Short mmCIF file of C-alpha atoms in Angstrom, two decimals:
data_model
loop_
_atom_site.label_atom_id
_atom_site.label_comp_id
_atom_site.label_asym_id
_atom_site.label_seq_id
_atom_site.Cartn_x
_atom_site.Cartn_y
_atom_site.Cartn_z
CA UNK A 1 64.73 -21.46 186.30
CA UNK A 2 67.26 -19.48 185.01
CA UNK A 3 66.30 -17.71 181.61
CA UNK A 4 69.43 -17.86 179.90
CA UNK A 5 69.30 -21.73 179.47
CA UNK A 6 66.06 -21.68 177.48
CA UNK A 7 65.53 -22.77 174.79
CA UNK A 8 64.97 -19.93 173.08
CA UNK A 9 68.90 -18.90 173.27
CA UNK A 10 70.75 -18.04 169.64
CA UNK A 11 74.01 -17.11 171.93
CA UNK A 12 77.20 -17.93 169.83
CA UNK A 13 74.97 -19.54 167.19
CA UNK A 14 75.83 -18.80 163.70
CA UNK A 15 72.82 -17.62 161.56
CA UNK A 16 71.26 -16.99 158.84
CA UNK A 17 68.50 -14.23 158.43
CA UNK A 18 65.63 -14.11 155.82
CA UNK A 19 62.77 -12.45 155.28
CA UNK A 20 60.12 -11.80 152.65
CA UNK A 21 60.40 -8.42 150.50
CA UNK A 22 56.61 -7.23 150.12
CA UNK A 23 56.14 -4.57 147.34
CA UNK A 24 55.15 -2.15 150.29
CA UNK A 25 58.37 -2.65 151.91
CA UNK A 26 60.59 -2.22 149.63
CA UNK A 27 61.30 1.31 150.06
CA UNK A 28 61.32 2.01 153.63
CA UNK A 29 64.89 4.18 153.46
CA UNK A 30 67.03 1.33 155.28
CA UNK A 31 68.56 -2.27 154.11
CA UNK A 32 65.92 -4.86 154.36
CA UNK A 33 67.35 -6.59 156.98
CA UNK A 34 69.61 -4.07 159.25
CA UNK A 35 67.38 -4.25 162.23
CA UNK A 36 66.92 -8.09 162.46
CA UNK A 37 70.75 -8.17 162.03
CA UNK A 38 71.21 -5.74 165.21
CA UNK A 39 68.53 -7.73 167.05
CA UNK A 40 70.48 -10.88 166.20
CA UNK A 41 73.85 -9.53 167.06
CA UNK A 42 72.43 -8.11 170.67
CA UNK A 43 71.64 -11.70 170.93
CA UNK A 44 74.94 -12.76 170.98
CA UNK A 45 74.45 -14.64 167.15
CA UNK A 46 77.28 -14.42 164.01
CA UNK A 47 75.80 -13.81 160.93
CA UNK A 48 76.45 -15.76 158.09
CA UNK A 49 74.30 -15.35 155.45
CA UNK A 50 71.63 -12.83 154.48
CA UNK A 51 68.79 -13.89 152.11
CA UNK A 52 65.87 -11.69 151.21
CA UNK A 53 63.20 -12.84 148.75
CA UNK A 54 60.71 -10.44 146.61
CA UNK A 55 57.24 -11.82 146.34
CA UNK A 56 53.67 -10.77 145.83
CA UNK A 57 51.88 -12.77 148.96
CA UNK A 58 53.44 -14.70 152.12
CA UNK A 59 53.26 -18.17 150.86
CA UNK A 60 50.58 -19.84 153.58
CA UNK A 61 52.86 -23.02 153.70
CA UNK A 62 56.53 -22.25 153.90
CA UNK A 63 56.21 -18.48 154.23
CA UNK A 64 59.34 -18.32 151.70
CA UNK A 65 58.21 -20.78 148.82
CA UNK A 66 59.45 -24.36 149.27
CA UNK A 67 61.86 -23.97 146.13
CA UNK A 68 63.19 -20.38 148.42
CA UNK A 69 63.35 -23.41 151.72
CA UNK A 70 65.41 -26.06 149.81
CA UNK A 71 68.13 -23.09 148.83
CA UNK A 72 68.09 -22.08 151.92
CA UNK A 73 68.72 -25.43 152.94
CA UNK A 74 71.89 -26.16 150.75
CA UNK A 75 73.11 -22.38 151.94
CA UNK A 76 72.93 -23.46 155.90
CA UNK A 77 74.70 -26.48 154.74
CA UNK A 78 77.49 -25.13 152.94
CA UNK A 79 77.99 -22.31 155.65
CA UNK A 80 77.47 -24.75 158.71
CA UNK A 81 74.50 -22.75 160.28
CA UNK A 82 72.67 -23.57 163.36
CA UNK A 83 69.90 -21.38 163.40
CA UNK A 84 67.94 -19.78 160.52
CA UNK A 85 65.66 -16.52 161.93
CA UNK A 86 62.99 -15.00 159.74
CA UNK A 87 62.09 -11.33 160.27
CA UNK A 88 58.40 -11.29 160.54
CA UNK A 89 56.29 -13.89 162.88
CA UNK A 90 56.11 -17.45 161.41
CA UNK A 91 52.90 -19.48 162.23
CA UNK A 92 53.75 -22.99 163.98
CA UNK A 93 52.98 -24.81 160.77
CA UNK A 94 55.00 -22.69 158.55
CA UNK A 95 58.02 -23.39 161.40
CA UNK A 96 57.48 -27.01 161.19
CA UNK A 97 57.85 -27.19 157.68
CA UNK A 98 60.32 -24.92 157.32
CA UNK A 99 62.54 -27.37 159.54
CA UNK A 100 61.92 -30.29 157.64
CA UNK A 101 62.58 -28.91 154.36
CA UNK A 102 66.14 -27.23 155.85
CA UNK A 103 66.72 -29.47 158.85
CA UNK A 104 68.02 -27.11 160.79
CA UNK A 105 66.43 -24.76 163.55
CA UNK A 106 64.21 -21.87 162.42
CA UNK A 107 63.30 -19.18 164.86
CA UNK A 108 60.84 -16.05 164.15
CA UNK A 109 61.37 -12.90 164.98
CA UNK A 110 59.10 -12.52 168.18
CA UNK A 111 61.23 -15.59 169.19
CA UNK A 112 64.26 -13.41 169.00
CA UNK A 113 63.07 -10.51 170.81
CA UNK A 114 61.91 -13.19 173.20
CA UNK A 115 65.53 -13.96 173.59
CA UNK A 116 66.99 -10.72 174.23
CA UNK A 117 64.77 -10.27 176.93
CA UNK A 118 65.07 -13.72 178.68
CA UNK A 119 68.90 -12.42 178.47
CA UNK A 120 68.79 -8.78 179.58
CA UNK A 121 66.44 -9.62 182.45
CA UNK A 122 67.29 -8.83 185.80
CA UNK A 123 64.92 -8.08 188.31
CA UNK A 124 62.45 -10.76 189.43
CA UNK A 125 59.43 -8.42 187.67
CA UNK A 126 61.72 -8.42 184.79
CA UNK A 127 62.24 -12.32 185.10
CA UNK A 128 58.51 -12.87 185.52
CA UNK A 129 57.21 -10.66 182.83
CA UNK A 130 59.70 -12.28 180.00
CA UNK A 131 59.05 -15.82 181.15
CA UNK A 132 55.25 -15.27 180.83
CA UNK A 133 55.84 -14.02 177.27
CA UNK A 134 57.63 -16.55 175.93
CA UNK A 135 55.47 -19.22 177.74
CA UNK A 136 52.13 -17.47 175.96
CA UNK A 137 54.30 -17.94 172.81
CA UNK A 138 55.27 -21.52 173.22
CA UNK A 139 51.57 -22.93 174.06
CA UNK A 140 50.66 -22.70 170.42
CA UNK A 141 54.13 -24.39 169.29
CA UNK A 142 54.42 -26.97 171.64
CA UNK A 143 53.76 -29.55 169.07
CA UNK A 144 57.48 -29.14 167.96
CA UNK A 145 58.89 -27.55 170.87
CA UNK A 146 57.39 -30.39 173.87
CA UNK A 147 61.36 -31.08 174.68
CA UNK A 148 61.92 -27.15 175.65
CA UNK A 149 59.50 -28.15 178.74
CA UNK A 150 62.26 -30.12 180.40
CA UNK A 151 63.88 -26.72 181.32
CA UNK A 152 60.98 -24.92 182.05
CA UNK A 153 59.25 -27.53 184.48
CA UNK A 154 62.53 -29.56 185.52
CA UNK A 155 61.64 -32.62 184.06
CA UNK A 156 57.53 -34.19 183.48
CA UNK A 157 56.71 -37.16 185.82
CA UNK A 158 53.13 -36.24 186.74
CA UNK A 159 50.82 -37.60 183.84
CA UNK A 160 48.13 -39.98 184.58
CA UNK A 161 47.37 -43.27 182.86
CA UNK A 162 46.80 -42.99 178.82
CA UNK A 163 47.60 -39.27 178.51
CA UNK A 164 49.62 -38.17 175.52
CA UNK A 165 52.60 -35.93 176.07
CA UNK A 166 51.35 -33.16 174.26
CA UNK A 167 48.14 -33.34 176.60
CA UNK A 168 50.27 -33.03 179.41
CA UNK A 169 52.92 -30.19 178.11
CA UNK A 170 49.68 -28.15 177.89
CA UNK A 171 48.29 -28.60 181.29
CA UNK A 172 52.07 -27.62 182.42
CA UNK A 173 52.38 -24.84 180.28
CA UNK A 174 48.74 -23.40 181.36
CA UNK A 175 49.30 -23.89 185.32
CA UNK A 176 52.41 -22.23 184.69
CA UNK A 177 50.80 -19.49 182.74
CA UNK A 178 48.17 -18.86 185.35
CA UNK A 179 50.50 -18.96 188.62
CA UNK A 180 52.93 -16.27 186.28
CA UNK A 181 50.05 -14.06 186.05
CA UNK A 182 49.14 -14.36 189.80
CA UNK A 183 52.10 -13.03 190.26
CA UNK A 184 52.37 -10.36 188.33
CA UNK A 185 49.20 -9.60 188.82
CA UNK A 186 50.30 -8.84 192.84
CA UNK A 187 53.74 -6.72 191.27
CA UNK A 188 51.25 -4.79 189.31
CA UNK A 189 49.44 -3.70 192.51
CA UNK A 190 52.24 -2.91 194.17
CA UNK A 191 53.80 -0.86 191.41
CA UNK A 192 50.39 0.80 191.09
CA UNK A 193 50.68 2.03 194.28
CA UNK A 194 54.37 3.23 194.64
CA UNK A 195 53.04 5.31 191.42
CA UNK A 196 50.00 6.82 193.44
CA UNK A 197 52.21 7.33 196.31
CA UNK A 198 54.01 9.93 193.70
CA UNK A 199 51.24 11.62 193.08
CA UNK A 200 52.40 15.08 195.10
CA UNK A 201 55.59 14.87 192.57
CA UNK A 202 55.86 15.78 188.98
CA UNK A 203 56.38 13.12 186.92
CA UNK A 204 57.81 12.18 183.47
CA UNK A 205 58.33 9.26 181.43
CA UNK A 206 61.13 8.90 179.09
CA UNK A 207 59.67 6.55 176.41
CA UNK A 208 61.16 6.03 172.24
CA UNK A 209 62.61 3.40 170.16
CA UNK A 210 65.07 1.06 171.28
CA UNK A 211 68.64 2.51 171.23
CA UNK A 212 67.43 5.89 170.83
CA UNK A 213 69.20 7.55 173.39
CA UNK A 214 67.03 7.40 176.42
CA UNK A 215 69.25 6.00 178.91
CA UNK A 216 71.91 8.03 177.72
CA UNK A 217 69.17 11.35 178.30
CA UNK A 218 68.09 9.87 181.63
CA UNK A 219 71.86 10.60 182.82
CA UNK A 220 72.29 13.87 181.01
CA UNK A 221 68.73 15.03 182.73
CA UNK A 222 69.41 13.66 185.94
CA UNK A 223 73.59 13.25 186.35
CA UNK A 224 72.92 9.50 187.64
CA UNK A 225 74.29 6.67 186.25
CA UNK A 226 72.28 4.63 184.47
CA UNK A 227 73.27 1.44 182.52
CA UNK A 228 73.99 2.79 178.70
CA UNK A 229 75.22 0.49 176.06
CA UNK A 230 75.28 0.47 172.22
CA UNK A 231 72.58 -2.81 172.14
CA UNK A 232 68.98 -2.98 171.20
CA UNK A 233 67.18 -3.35 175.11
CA UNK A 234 69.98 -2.31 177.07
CA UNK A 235 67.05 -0.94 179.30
CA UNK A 236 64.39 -3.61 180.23
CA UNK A 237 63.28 -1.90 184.03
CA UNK A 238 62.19 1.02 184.91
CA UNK A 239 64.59 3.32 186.78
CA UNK A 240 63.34 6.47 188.68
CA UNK A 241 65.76 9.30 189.54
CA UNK A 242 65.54 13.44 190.46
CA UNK A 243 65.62 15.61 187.86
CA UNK A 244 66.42 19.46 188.87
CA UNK A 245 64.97 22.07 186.52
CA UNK A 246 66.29 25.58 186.00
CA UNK A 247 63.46 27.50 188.29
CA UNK A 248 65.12 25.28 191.27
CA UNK A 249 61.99 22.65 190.96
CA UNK A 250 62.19 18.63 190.95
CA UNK A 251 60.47 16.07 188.72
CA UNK A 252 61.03 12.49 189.12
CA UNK A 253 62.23 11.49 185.84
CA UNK A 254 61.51 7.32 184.72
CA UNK A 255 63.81 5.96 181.93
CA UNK A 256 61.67 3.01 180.51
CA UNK A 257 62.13 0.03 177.60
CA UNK A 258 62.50 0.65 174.20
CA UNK A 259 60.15 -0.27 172.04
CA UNK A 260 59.94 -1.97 168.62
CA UNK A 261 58.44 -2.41 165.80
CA UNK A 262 56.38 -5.60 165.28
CA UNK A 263 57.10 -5.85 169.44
CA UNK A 264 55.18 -9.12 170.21
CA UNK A 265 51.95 -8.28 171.86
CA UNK A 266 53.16 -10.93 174.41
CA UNK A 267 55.64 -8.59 175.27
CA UNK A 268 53.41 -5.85 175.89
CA UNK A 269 50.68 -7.11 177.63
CA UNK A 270 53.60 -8.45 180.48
CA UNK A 271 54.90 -5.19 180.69
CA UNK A 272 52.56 -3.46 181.38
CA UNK A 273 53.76 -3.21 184.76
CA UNK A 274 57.16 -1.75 183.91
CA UNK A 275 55.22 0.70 181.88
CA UNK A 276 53.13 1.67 184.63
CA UNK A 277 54.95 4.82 184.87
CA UNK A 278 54.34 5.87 181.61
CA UNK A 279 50.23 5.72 181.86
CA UNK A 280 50.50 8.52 184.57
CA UNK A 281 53.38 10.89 183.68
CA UNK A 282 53.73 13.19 181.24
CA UNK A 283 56.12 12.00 178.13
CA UNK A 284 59.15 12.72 176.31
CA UNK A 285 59.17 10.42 173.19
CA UNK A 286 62.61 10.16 172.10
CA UNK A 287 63.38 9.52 168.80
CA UNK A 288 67.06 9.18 167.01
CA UNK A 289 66.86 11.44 164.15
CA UNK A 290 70.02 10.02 162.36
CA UNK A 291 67.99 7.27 161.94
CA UNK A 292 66.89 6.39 158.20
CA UNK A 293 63.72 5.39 159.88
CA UNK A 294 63.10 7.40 162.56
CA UNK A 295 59.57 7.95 161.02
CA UNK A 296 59.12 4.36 160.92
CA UNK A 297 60.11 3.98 164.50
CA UNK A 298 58.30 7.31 165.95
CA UNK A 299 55.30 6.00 164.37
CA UNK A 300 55.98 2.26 166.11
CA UNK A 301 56.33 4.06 169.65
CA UNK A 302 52.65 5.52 169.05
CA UNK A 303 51.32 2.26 168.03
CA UNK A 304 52.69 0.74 171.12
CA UNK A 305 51.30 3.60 173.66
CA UNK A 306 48.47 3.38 172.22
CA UNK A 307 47.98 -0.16 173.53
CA UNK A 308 48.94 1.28 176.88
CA UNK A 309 46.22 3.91 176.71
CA UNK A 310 48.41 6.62 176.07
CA UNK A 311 47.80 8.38 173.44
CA UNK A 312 45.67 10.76 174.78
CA UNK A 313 48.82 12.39 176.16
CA UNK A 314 50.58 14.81 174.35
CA UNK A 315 54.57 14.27 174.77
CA UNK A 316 57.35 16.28 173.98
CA UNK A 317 59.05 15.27 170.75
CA UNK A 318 62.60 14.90 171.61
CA UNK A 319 64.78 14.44 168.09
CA UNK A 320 68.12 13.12 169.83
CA UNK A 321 71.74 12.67 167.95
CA UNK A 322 71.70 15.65 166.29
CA UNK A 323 75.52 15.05 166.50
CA UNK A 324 75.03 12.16 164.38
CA UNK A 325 73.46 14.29 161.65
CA UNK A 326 75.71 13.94 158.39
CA UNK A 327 73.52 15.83 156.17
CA UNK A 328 72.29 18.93 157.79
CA UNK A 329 69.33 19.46 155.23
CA UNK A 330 67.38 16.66 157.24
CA UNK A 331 67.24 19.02 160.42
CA UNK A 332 64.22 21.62 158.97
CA UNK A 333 62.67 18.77 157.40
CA UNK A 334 62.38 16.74 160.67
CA UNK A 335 61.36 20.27 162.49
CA UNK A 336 58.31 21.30 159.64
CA UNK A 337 57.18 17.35 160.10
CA UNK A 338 57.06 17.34 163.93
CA UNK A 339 56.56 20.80 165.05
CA UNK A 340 57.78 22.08 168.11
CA UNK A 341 60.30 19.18 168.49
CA UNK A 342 63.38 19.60 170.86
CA UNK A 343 66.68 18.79 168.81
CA UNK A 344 69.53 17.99 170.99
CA UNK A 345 72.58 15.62 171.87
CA UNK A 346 71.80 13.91 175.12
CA UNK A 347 75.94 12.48 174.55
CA UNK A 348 77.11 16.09 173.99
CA UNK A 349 74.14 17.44 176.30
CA UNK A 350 73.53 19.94 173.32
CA UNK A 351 69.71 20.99 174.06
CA UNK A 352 69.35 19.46 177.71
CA UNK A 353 69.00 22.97 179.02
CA UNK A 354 66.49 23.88 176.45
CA UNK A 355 64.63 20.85 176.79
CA UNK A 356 64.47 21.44 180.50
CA UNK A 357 62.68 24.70 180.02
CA UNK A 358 60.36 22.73 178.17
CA UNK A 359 59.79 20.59 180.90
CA UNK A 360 58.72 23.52 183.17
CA UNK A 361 56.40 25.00 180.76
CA UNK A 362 54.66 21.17 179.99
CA UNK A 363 54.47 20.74 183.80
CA UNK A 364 53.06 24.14 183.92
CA UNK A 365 49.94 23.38 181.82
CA UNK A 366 48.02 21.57 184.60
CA UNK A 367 48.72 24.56 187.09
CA UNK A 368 46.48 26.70 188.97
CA UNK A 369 46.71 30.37 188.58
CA UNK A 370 45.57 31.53 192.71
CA UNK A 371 46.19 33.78 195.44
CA UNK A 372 47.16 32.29 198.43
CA UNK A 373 46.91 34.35 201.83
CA UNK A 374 48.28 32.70 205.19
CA UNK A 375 50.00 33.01 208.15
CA UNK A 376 53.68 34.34 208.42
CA UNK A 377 54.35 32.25 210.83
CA UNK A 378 53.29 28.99 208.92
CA UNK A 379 56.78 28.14 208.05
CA UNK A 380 55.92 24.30 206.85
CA UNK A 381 53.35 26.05 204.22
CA UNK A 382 55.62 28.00 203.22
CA UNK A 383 58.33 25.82 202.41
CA UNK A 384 55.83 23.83 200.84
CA UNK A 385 55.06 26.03 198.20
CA UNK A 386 58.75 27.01 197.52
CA UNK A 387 58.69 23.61 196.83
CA UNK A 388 55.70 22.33 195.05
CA UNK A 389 54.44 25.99 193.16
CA UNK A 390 55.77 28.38 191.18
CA UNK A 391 55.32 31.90 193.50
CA UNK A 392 55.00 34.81 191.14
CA UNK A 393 54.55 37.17 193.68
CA UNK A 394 54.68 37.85 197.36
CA UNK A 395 53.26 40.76 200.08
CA UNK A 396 54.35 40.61 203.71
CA UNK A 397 51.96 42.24 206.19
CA UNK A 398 52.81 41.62 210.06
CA UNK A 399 50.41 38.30 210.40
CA UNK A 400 49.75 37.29 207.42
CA UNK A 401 51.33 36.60 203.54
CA UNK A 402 49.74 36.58 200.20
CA UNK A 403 51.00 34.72 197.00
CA UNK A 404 50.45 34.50 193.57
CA UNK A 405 51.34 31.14 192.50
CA UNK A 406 51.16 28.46 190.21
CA UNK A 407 50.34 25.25 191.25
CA UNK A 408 48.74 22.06 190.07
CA UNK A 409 45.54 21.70 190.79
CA UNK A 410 45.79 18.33 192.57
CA UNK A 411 48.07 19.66 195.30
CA UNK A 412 45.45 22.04 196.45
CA UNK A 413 43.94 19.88 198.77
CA UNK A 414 47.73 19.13 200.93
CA UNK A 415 47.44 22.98 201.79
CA UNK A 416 44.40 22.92 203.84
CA UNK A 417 45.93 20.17 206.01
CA UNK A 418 48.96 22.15 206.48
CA UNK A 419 46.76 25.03 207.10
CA UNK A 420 43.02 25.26 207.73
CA UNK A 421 42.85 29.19 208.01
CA UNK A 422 44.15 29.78 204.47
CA UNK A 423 42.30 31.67 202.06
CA UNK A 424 42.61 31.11 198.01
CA UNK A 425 41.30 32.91 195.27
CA UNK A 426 41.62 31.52 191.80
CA UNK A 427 43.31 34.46 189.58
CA UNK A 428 42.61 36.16 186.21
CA UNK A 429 45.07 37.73 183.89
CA UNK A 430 43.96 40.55 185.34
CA UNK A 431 43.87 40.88 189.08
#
């Protein structure tokens, strides 16, 4: 199956976007529809048309108001539209209606996310996780989308005797759903252990808003070249790469997908995998500060690691694009609202080496302060903790060497196998 040809494509469609204008949302700093119109651009659509309607409630039946449907109708007519997306999720019935009313397609926003994906994936985790989402999403719809199942199971020619289409979409859909998860299910394991197998290496996660900047920080961090492009989800994998910090130590460094707000729960639950990472490093939330709603978007970030189980961590609050900054009273209000933030310009690489001594000093919280006494002539634990501590001191006798070192505390245990005849003291500030 190749995801592309789903049904769920919008690719050179021409489209109108609409949403509902709650009195809570209607002064969120940003045009009403700006990100659904980026979302819909990544997705290869042309906009046409714009329509935003103020109202007290969602109506429960057309979502807009039928008398909002029917001129929304006569617009798609008169501009020749093929698709019509709404910016919030749509339930099936409120779809249904909605197409009768304008006769042409309607598409919600999860749908359209749903999309992007399906289009940006590459890998076969990738390819898995998206097709599980949007199949979760379909099962409740099929009773106006049966006909997408044609592409997804190459044609239906197994139903028995008397059984209703429907009836059989649903067992296909299921099965599906449950071999998918099988599956990902065995990646999971697998990425679960390439992630323990890490566990003698610092680790960090680069994790923000879509477009923020990580991929773009992921190279300035790590000089690799990682896939950077002006679109919402350029990123959808998760790509590992060695990250060299000013005292001479390495981190392995994970540049993860953006997230969203209103990201379908779909989408989150199937990536869990990719985000795998992210549950056992420590953080560097990213956040573009130009942004009108960076708030809005720092605060959707914490939602969604939240739902990983994250947000027990504390990451470092990294306000990218400073270079982007056109009024430079926003800077100290950004810095009093998240204190001890890290402004920089991964494009310019303004603040990469501050943010790198940042690095150090987070990595540094889960060290050990000890003394360390071994052989001389141990040259493998030696070069082990050149590589893996911080040495803060060293005395050379003729057989043996002590340190004082920094180290994280669940390293200890790889020095006794390198060396069963070393003694350790845990330090105070005042030996």
């Amino acid at each position: 199956m190749k995801l592309k040809e789903t049904a769920f494509t919008v690719r050179a469609e021409r489209a109108i976007l609409f949403r509902v204008m709650l009195s809570e949302d209607r002064n969120n700093g940003e045009a009403p529809l700006e990100e659904l119109r980026r979302l819909a651009e990544t997705a290869g659509a042309t906009i046409v048309q714009m329509v935003v309607q103020k109202r007290v409630t969602i109506d429960p039946v057309y979502y807009i108001g039928k008398g909002k449907a029917s001129e929304l109708s006569a617009i798609a007519k008169e501009l020749d539209a093929d698709v019509l997306i709404c910016d919030d999720d749509l339930t099936p019935a409120q779809v249904r209606n909605l197409e009768k009313v304008i006769e042409k397609k309607v598409i919600d926003r999860s749908e359209l996310i749903l999309d992007i994906f399906a289009t940006r994936a590459k890998t076969f985790q990738a390819k898995l996780q998206v097709e599980l989402a949007q199949l979760e999403y379909t099962r409740p719809r099929l009773k106006r989308m049966w006909t997408h199942l044609s592409r997804i199971e190459g044609g239906i020619g197994t139903r028995g005797p008397g059984e209703k289409q429907l009836e059989v979409d649903k067992r296909i859909v299921s099965r599906k759903i449950h071999d998918l998860r099988k599956k990902l299910h065995e990646v999971e394991k697998r990425q679960e252990r390439l992630v323990a197998s890490r566990k003698e290496f610092f680790t960090v996660s680069i994790v923000g808003y879509t477009n923020a900047g990580k991929s773009t920080l992921m190279n300035a961090l790590t000089e690799i070249d990682t896939f950077v492009e002006d679109k919402l989800f350029a990123t959808l994998d998760t790509k590992t790469s060695i990250c060299k910090l000013e005292n001479g130590k390495k981190v392995l460094m994970s540049d993860t997908v953006g997230f969203i707000q209103k990201l379908p729960h779909h989408l989150v639950s199937s990536f869990k995998a990719t985000l795998e990472e992210a549950r056992h490093a420590d953080l560097l939330h990213v956040a573009d500060m130009s942004s009108p709603l960076v708030h809005k978007q720092i605060e959707a970030v914490n939602a969604v690691l939240k739902e990983l189980g994250c947000d027990k961590k504390a990451p470092i609050m990294v306000l990218n694009k400073i270079d982007a900054i056109k009024e430079d009273a926003i800077i100290p209000l950004l810095q009093s609202r998240y204190k001890d933030c890290i402004l920089i310009s991964a494009k310019t690489h303004q603040g990469i080496q501050d943010l790198k001594r940042r690095i150090e000093k987070m990595l540094e919280r889960s060290f050990m302060d000890v003394e360390l006494t071994c052989s001389t002539g141990n040259g493998k634990l030696i070069a082990y903790l050149h590589e893996h501590a911080r040495i803060l001191s060293s005395r050379f006798g003729e057989q043996r060497v002590t340190f004082r070192l920094l180290m994280e505390e669940k390293l200890m245990h790889k020095l006794r196998m390198l060396d069963d005849t070393i003694q350790i003291k845990e330090t105070t500030d005042s030996d």
